[in-house]
């Protein structure tokens, strides 16, 4: 089957859903790849790059639709593109089905199987296909770059011969994927970064990135903080008022504010109000990543940059990922490639629309003449049955068990000593006195050494092995003196002793070297 990537016709869109690298991997799955001429120019990919990767380049979008079984796109199809679909084709793209009922009806009427990349569930197994996170990560990074472009000072503090420059203070509202990316970028540029989120559990992540979490003294914060799907929940009116009060307190000190608060299927909540903008210093910057859904700031104008009466710049661009089209296209194309990888388990170039798979079912919004949105709740599977907890033992029971174990060990050692003494007696009846003198010392040394080593903690066995290299060296010296001794039996025993001691020494040094390497920086 053939996968086609058309040129995006949405105004200002520079991304493309297929890159030469992703095309190479899709071909290994058994697919043929087709791209419309000029589709990758905005992302810095020429038609020649595609041809070198084995991709067929066609001249028009109509020709691409006609030649392709699967259409992969960035933006949802425009009306002129909808007319080109035929029954049985598959579309993989951003769809936003909750806000696109008419689009779903049109695709379903055409008999198209539609996979919405924005409906990929946020579970561990689907992270490789999470296009929303990929684009949000780029959006958060680019927001800081846009803020720096409109901010009249350094991010980091500097002391120069001409004077001292204080570091910029940055507030990030919302610590999802975009917010964390913005926090990391602002911190790495040297700004003093603050972050707020209604989910207190993200405070540790924020602080681990070098930012300061803005806490609210409000009991309901814990209850309202988290919702399913990895998104924040809607806050109560009381919590919202406390939140706005805190923002009014912070506004005069902040140089840059980046807002990222969005709840899927809803308009963006208003968090940075006009009075807060009025309280900010002239030259400050507000970057509103929620501009496409109405904006978190009262003064945001979608797709425009404005300056307030008091000199604060409010950036309302909605194309941050498209402003980094090369990086965005690479990540998005990888997300689609992973989706097709799951759709093609046999790697035969034929997608298997397995509706029993949680990820595929959640992302599929039209299939076989039916609108399958909204998807059913994800199946919750127990990872492992919880083991019943053992009953708590009293101190007397523990002491009694220890005494019983000690008595059992004592009886075992007594039996071993009696058995050993009997063997020594039998050997003494026939062996010469000179042999018995050395043999008794050897047996006692083995017994004492065994008792010492056996009681050493397992964690100390490896260091102990390194220390015993010295003892093994003494054994080798003694064995070498006996190799040329009287009798073939002595020679054989001495040779075995040299071999075993040598293995012990070499092994000890090798293990010690590996352990030391664990603590060395590469």
Short mmCIF file of C-alpha atoms in Angstrom, two decimals, residues 99 234 240 261-271 290-296:
data_model
loop_
_atom_site.label_atom_id
_atom_site.label_comp_id
_atom_site.label_asym_id
_atom_site.label_seq_id
_atom_site.Cartn_x
_atom_site.Cartn_y
_atom_site.Cartn_z
CA UNK A 99 -14.61 20.66 17.95
CA UNK A 234 -11.30 22.73 36.18
CA UNK A 240 -9.63 30.60 41.06
CA UNK A 261 -3.12 26.54 30.60
CA UNK A 262 -5.50 24.56 28.38
CA UNK A 263 -8.19 21.97 29.08
CA UNK A 264 -9.14 19.82 26.05
CA UNK A 265 -12.56 20.62 24.63
CA UNK A 266 -12.86 23.92 26.50
CA UNK A 267 -11.97 27.55 25.95
CA UNK A 268 -8.74 28.63 27.60
CA UNK A 269 -9.28 29.89 31.17
CA UNK A 270 -8.57 33.57 31.75
CA UNK A 271 -5.69 33.67 34.23
CA UNK A 290 -3.38 29.24 24.63
CA UNK A 291 -4.17 31.96 22.09
CA UNK A 292 -5.82 29.52 19.66
CA UNK A 293 -8.50 28.74 22.27
CA UNK A 294 -9.15 32.33 23.33
CA UNK A 295 -5.99 32.89 25.35
CA UNK A 296 -5.16 32.91 29.05
#
